[in-house]
CSV table of C-alpha atoms in Angstrom, one decimal:
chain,number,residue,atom,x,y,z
A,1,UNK,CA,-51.6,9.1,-24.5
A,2,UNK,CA,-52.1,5.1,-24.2
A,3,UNK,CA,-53.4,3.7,-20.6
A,4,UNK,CA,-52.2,-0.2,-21.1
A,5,UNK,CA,-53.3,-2.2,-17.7
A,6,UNK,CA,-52.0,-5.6,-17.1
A,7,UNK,CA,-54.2,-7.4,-19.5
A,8,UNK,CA,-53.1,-5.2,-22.4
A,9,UNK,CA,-49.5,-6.0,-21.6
A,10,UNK,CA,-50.4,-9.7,-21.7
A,11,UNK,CA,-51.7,-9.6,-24.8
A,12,UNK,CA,-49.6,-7.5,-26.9
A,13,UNK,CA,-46.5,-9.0,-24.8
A,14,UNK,CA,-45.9,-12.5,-24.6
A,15,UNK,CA,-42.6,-13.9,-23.6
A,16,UNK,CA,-41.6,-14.8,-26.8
A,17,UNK,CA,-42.0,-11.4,-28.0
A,18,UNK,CA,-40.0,-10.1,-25.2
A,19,UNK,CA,-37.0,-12.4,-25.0
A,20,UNK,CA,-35.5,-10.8,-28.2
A,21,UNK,CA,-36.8,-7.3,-26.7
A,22,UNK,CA,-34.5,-7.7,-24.0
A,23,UNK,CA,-31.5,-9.4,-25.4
A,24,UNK,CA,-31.6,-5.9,-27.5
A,25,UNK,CA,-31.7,-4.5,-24.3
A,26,UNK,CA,-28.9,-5.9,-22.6
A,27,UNK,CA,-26.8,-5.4,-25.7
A,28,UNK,CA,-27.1,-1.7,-25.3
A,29,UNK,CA,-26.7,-1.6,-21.9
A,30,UNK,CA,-23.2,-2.9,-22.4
A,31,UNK,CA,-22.7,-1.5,-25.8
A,32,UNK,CA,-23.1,2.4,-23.9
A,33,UNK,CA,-26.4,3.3,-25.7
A,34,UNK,CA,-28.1,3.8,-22.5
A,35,UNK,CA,-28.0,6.6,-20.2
A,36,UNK,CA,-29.2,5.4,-16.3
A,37,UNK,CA,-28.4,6.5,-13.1
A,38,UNK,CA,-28.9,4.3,-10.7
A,39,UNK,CA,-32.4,3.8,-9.2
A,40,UNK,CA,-33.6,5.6,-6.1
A,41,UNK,CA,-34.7,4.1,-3.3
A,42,UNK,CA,-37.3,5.4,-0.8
A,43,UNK,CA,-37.3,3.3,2.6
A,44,UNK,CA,-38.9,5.5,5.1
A,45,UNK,CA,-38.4,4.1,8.5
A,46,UNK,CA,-42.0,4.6,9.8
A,47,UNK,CA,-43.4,2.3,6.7
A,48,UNK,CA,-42.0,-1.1,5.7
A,49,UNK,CA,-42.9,-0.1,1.7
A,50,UNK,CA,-40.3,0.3,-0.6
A,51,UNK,CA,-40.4,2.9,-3.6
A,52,UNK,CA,-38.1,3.4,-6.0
A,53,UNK,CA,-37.7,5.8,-9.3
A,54,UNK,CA,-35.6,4.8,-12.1
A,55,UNK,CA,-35.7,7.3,-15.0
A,56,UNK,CA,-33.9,5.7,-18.4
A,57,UNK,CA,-33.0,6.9,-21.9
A,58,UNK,CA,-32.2,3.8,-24.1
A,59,UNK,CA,-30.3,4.7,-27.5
A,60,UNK,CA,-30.1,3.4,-31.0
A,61,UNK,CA,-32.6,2.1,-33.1
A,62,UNK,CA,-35.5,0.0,-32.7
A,63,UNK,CA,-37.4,0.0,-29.3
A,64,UNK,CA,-35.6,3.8,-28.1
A,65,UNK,CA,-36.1,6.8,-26.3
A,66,UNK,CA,-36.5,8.4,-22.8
A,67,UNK,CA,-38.9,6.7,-20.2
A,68,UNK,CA,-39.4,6.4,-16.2
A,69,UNK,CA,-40.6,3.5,-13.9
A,70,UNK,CA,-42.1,4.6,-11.0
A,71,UNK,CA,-42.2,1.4,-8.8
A,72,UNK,CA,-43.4,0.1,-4.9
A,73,UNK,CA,-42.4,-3.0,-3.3
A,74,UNK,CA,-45.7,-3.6,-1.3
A,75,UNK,CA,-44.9,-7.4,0.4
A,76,UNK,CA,-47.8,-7.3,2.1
A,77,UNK,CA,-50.0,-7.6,-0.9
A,78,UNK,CA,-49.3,-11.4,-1.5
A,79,UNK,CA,-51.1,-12.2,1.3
A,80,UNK,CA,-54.1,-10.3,-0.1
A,81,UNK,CA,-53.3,-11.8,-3.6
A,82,UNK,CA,-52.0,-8.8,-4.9
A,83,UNK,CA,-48.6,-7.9,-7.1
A,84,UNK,CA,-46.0,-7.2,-4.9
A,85,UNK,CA,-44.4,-4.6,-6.9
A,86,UNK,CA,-47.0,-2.1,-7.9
A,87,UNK,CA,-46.7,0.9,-10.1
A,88,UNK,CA,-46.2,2.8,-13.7
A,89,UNK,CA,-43.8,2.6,-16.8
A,90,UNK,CA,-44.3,6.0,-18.8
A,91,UNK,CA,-42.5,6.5,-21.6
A,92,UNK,CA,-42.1,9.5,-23.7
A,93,UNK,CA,-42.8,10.6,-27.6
A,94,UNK,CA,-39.7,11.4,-29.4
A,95,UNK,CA,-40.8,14.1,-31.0
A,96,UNK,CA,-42.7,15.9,-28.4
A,97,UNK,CA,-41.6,14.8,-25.4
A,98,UNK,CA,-45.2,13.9,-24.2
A,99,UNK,CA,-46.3,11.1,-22.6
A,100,UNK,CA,-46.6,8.5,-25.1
A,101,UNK,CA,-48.0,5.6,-22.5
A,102,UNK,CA,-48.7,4.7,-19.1
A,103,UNK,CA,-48.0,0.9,-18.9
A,104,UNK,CA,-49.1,-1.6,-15.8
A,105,UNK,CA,-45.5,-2.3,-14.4
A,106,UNK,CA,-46.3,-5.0,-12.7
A,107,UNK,CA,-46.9,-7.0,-15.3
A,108,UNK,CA,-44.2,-5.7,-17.8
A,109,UNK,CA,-42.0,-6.4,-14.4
A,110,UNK,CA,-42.6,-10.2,-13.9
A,111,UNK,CA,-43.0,-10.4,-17.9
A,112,UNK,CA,-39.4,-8.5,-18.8
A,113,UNK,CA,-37.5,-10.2,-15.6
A,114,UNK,CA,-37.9,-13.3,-17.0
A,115,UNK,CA,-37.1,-13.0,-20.1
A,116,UNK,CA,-34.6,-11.4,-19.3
A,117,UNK,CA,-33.7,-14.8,-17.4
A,118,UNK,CA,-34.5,-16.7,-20.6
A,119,UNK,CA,-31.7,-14.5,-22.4
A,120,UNK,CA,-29.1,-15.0,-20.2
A,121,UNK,CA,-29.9,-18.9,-19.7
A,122,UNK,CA,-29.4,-19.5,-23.4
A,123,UNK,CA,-26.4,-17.6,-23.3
A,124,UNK,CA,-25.0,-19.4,-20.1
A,125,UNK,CA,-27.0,-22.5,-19.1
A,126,UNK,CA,-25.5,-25.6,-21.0
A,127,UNK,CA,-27.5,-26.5,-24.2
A,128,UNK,CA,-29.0,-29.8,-22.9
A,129,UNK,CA,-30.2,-28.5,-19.4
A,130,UNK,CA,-33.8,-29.2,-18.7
A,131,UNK,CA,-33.8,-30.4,-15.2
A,132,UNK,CA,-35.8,-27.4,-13.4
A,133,UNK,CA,-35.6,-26.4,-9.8
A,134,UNK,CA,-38.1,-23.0,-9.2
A,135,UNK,CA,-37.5,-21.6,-5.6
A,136,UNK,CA,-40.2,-19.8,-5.0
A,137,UNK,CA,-44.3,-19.7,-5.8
A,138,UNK,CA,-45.2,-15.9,-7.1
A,139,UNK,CA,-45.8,-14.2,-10.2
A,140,UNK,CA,-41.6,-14.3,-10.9
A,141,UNK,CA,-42.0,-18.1,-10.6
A,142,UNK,CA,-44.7,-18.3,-13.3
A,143,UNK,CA,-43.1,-15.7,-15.2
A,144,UNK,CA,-39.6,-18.2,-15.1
A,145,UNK,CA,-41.3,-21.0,-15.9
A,146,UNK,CA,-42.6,-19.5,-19.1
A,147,UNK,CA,-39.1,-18.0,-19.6
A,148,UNK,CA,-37.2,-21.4,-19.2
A,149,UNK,CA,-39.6,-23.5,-21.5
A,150,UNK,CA,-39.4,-20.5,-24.1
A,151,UNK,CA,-35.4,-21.5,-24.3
A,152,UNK,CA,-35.1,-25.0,-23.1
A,153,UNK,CA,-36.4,-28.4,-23.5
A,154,UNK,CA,-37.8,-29.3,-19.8
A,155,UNK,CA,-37.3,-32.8,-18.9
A,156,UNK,CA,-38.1,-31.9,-15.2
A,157,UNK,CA,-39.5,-29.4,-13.3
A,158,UNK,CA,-39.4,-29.2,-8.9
A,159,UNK,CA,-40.9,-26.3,-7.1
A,160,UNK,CA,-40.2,-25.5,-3.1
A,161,UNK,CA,-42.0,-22.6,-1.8
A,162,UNK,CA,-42.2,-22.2,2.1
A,163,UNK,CA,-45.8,-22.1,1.9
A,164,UNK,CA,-46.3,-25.7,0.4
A,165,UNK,CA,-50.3,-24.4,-0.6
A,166,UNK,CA,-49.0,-21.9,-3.1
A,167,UNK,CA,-46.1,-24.5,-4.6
A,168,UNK,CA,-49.1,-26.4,-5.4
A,169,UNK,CA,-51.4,-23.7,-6.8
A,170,UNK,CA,-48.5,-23.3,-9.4
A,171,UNK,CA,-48.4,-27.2,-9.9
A,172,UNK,CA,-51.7,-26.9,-11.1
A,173,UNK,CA,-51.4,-24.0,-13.2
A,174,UNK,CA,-48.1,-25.2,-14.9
A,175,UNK,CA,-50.3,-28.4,-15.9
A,176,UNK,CA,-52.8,-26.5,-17.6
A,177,UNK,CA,-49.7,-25.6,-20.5
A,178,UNK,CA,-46.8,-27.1,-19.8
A,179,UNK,CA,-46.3,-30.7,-21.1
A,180,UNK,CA,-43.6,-32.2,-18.2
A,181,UNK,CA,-45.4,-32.6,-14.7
A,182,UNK,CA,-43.8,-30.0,-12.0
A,183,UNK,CA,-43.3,-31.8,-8.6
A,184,UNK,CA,-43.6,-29.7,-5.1
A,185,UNK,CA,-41.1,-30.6,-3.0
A,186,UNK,CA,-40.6,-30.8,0.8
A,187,UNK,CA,-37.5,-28.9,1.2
A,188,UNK,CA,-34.7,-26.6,-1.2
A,189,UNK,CA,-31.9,-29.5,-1.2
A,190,UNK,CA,-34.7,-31.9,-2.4
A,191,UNK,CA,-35.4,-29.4,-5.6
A,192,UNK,CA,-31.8,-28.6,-6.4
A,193,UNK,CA,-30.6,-31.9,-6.2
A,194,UNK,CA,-29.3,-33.0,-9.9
A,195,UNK,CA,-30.9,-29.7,-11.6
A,196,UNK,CA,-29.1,-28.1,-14.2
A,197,UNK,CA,-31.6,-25.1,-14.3
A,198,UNK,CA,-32.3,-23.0,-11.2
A,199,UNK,CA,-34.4,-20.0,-10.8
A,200,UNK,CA,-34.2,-18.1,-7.4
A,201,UNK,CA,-37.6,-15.8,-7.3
A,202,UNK,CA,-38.3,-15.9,-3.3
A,203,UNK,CA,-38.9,-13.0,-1.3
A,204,UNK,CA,-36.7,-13.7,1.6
A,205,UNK,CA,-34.1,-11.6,3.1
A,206,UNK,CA,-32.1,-14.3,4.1
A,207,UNK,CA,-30.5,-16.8,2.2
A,208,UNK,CA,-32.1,-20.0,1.2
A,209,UNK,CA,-29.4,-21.8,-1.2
A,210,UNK,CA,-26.3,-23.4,0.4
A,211,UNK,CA,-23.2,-24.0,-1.8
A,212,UNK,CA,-23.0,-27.6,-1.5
A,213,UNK,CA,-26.6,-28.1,-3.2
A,214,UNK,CA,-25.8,-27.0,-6.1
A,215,UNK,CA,-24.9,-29.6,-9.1
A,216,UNK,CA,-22.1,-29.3,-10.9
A,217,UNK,CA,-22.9,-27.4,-14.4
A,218,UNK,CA,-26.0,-25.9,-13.2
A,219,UNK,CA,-26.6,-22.5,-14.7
A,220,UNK,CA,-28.7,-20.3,-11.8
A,221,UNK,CA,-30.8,-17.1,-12.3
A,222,UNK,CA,-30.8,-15.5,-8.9
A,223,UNK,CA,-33.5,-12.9,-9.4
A,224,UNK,CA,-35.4,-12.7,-6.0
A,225,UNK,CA,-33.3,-10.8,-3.7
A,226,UNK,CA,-33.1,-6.6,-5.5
A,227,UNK,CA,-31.3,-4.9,-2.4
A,228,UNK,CA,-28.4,-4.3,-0.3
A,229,UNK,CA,-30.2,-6.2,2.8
A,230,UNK,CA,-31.7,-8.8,0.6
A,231,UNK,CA,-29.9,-12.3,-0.3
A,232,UNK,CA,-31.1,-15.5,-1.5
A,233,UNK,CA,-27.8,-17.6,-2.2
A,234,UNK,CA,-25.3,-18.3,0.6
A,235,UNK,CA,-21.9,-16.7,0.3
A,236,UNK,CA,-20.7,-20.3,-0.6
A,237,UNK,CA,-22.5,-20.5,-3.3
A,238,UNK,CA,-21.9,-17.6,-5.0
A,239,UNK,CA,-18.3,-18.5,-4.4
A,240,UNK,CA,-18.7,-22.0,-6.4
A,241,UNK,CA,-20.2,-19.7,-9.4
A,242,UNK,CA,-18.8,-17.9,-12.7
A,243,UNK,CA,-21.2,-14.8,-12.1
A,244,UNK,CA,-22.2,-12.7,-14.4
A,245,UNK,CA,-24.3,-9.4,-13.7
A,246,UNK,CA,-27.2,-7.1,-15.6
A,247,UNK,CA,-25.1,-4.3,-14.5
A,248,UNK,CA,-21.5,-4.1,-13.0
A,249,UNK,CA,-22.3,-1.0,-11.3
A,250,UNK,CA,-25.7,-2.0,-9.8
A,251,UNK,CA,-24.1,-5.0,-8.5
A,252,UNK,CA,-21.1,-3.2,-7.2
A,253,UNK,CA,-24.1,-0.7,-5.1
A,254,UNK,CA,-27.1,-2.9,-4.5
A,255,UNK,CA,-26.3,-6.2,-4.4
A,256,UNK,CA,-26.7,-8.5,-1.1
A,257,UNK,CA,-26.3,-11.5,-2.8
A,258,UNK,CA,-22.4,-10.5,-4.2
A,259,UNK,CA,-21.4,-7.7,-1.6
A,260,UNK,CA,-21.5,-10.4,1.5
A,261,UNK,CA,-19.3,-13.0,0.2
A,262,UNK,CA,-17.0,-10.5,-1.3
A,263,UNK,CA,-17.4,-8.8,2.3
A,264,UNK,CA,-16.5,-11.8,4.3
A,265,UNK,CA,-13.3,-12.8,2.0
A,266,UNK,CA,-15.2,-15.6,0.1
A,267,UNK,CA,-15.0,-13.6,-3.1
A,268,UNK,CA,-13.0,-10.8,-4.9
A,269,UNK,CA,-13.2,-7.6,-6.8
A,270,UNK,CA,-12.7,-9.5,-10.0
A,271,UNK,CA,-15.5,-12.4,-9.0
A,272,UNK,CA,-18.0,-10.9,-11.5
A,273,UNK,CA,-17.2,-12.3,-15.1
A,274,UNK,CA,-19.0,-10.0,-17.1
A,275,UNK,CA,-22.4,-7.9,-17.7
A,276,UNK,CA,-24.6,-9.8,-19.9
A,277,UNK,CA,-24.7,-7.7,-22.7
A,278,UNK,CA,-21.0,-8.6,-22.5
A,279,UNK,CA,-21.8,-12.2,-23.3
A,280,UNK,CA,-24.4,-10.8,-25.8
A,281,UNK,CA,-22.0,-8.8,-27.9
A,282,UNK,CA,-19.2,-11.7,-27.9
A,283,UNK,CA,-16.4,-9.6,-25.6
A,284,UNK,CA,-16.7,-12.3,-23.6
A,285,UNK,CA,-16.9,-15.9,-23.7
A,286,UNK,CA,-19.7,-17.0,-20.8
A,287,UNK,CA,-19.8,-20.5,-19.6
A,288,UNK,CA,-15.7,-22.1,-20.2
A,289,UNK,CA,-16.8,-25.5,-19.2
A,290,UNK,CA,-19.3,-28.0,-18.7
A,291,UNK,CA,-19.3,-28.6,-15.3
A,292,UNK,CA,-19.2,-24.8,-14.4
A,293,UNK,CA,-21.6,-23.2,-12.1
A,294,UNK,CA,-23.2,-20.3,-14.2
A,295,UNK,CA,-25.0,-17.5,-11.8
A,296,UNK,CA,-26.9,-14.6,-13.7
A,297,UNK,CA,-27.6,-12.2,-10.7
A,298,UNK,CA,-30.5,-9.8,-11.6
A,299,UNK,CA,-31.2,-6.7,-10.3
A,300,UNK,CA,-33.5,-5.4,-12.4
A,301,UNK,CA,-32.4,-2.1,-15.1
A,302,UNK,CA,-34.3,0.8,-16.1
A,303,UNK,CA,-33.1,0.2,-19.7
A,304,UNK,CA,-35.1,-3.6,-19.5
A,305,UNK,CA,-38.6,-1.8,-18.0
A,306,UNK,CA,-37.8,1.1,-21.0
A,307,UNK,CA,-36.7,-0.8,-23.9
A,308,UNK,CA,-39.8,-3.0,-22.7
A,309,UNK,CA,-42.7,0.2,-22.7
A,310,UNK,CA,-41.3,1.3,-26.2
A,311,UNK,CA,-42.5,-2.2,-27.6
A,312,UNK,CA,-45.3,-2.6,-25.6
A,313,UNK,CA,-47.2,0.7,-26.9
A,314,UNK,CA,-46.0,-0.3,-30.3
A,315,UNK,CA,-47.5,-3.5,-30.2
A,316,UNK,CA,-50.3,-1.9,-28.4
A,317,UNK,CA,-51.1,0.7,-30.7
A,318,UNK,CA,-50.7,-1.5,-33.9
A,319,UNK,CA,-53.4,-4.2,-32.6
A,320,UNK,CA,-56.0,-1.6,-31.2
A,321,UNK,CA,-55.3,-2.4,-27.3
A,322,UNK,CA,-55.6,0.1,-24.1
A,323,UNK,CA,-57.6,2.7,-23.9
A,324,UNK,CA,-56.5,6.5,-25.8
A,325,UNK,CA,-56.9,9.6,-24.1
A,326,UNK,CA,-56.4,12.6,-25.6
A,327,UNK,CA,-53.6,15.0,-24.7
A,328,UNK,CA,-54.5,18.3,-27.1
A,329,UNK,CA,-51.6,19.1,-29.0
A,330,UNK,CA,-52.4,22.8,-27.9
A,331,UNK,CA,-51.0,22.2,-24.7
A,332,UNK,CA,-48.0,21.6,-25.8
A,333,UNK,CA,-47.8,24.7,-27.3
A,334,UNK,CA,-46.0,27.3,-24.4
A,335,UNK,CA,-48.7,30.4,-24.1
C-alpha cells in the first residue's frame, strides 16, 4: 500500500496534469460509467464539525476502479493555518481489492476542485475572458488561480477576502508566479465590477454576490458553498445565470446556492442547463451567447476525488514518491 501526503500529491499532481484527469471524469459521470450514491453527511449537534463519506466506483478505462473519500470540514483550522477539509482518499487494487493508496485529501481536494473549475471554464467562460475576480483568500483561491491561468490568458486579476491580511498574503504569493499583478480590493462590487471570470471559494454561509454585480458574459465558478445551509450567490443572481451543475442530483439534494431561489419562485425546475460532462460529451451546447451569464455550481463528486487517487498513485508509483508499506499477500488469503 502507498501512503502519499500532501507533498507527494503536489508533486506527482500539478494542475495541468489534473485538468484533463477530470474532464475524463466529468465525462463519465454524465456518460453513466460511475456508480455513486450520494455523500453522507455527519453533523452531530453537540460539535460544529462536518464529516462526510463518499464511497465511488468510476468505470471504463484509464484512471478506474472502486475508491472512498473519507472527509471533515474542520473551519476552525484556518484560524490555526490549517486545511479546512481534512482527511483520506483510499482507493482500491483491481485485482485484489486491497488497498492500493492512502492519499492526503486535502490536497487532492483543493488540487481536483479547481481543475475541475478550469474544465468547465473552458467549456463555458467566453474564449477571450481574462478579467479575474477571486472571492475569497484560502487554499481554493490559490488552487483557482492556478486553474484559471492554466485555461485563460489573465489580463487582470482582483481578490476580496473579508479579512483584507489574507487577500494580501495571496497578492504576494500570486506575484511570486504569475505574470499580471493581482489587486486586493476593499469590497465584492469593487472585484466584480467588469470581470468576465469569477471564482466564488468563501466559506460563508450567507450570500456574498448580488445579481446586479455581475457583468454581462461573465462565466462564474461558484464552488465555496457544499451544503443545504450554505450559499454564496444571491437568489438574484443565480437567476441572471445559464447554470450548469457537476451533478443534477447533487444539486437537486445539497445545494443552497440553487434550492433557495428555486424555493422562493426566482427560479424553476428546469433552471439547471445541464451536468458538465453534458457539455463535455457535446449533448449539449453550453454558453448560447456572448453576453450570457455562465454559472458552474460545484459540489464536489466522489467520481472527481476517485478518478483523481487512481492517477495520483500512478504517477506516484512510476516516479518513486510516498512511502510503501507492505500489505503481505498472505493476508489476503481467507484461513
Amino acid at each position: 500500500m502507498l501512503l502519499l501526503d500532501a507533498e507527494a500529491v503536489r508533486a506527482v499532481y500539478p494542475m495541468t496534469t489534473a485538468i484533463p484527469v477530470m474532464a475524463e471524469a466529468m465525462r463519465k459521470f454524465s456518460g453513466g460509467l460511475v456508480t455513486q450514491p450520494l455523500r453522507t453527511i455527519l453533523r452531530p449537534e453537540a460539535d460544529p464539525a462536518v464529516f462526510a463519506s463518499m464511497p465511488c466506483h468510476v468505470g471504463g478505462d484509464g484512471d478506474a476502479g472502486y475508491g472512498l473519500k473519507a472527509i471533515m470540514l474542520k473551519l476552525d483550522n484556518a484560524a490555526k493555518g490549517l486545511p479546512v477539509h481534512v482527511g483520506v482518499v483510499v482507493v482500491f487494487d483491481a485485482d485484489t481489492g486491497a488497498p492500493a493508496a492512502v492519499i492526503d485529501c486535502a490536497e487532492l481536494t483543493a488540487i481536483r476542485t479547481a481543475a475541475v473549475s478550469a474544465v468547465a471554464t473552458d467549456a463555458l467562460a467566453r474564449p477571450d475572458a481574462g478579467d479575474l475576480a477571486v472571492l475569497g483568500a484560502g487554499v481554493q483561491a490559490r488552487s483557482h488561480l492556478q486553474a484559471m491561468d492554466a485555461v485563460r490568458d489573465l489580463r487582470r486579476v482582483r481578490v476580496w477576502n473579508r479579512t483584507a491580511a489574507r487577500a494580501r498574503k495571496l497578492r504576494d504569493w500570486a506575484a511570486t508566479w504569475l505574470d499580471v499583478p493581482v489587486e486586493v480590493v476593499d469590497s465584492v462590487p469593487d472585484a466584480l465590477a467588469g470581470a468576465d471570470l469569477v471564482c466564488t471559494t468563501t466559506s460563508t454561509k450567507d450570500p456574498v454576490v448580488p445579481g446586479e454585480a455581475l457583468a454581462g458574459g461573465a462565466h462564474v465558478n461558484a464552488v465555496g458553498a457544499s451544503l443545504r445551509d450554505a450559499r454564496e450567490l444571491h437568489s438574484d443572481a443565480v437567476a441572471r445565470c445559464a447554470v450548469f451543475v457537476d451533478s443534477r442530483e447533487s444539486a437537486a439534494a445539497e445545494s443552497g446556492d440553487l434550492l433557495v431561489p428555486l424555493e422562493e419562485g426566482l427560479t424553476g425546475d428546469g433552471h439547471v442547463r445541464a451536468e458538465l460532462g453534458e457539455v463535455l460529451l457535446g449533448r449539449h451546447p453550453g454558453r448560447t451567447g456572448r453576453d450570457e451569464i455562465t454559472l458552474y455550481k460545484s459540489l464536489g463528486l466522489a467520481a472527481q476525488d476517485i478518478a483523481s487517487g487512481f492517477a495520483v498513485a500512478r504517477l506516484a508509483a512510476d516516479a518513486g514518491v510516498g512511502t510503501v508499506v507492505p500489505m503481505g499477500a498472505e493476508r489476503l488469503v481467507a484461513p
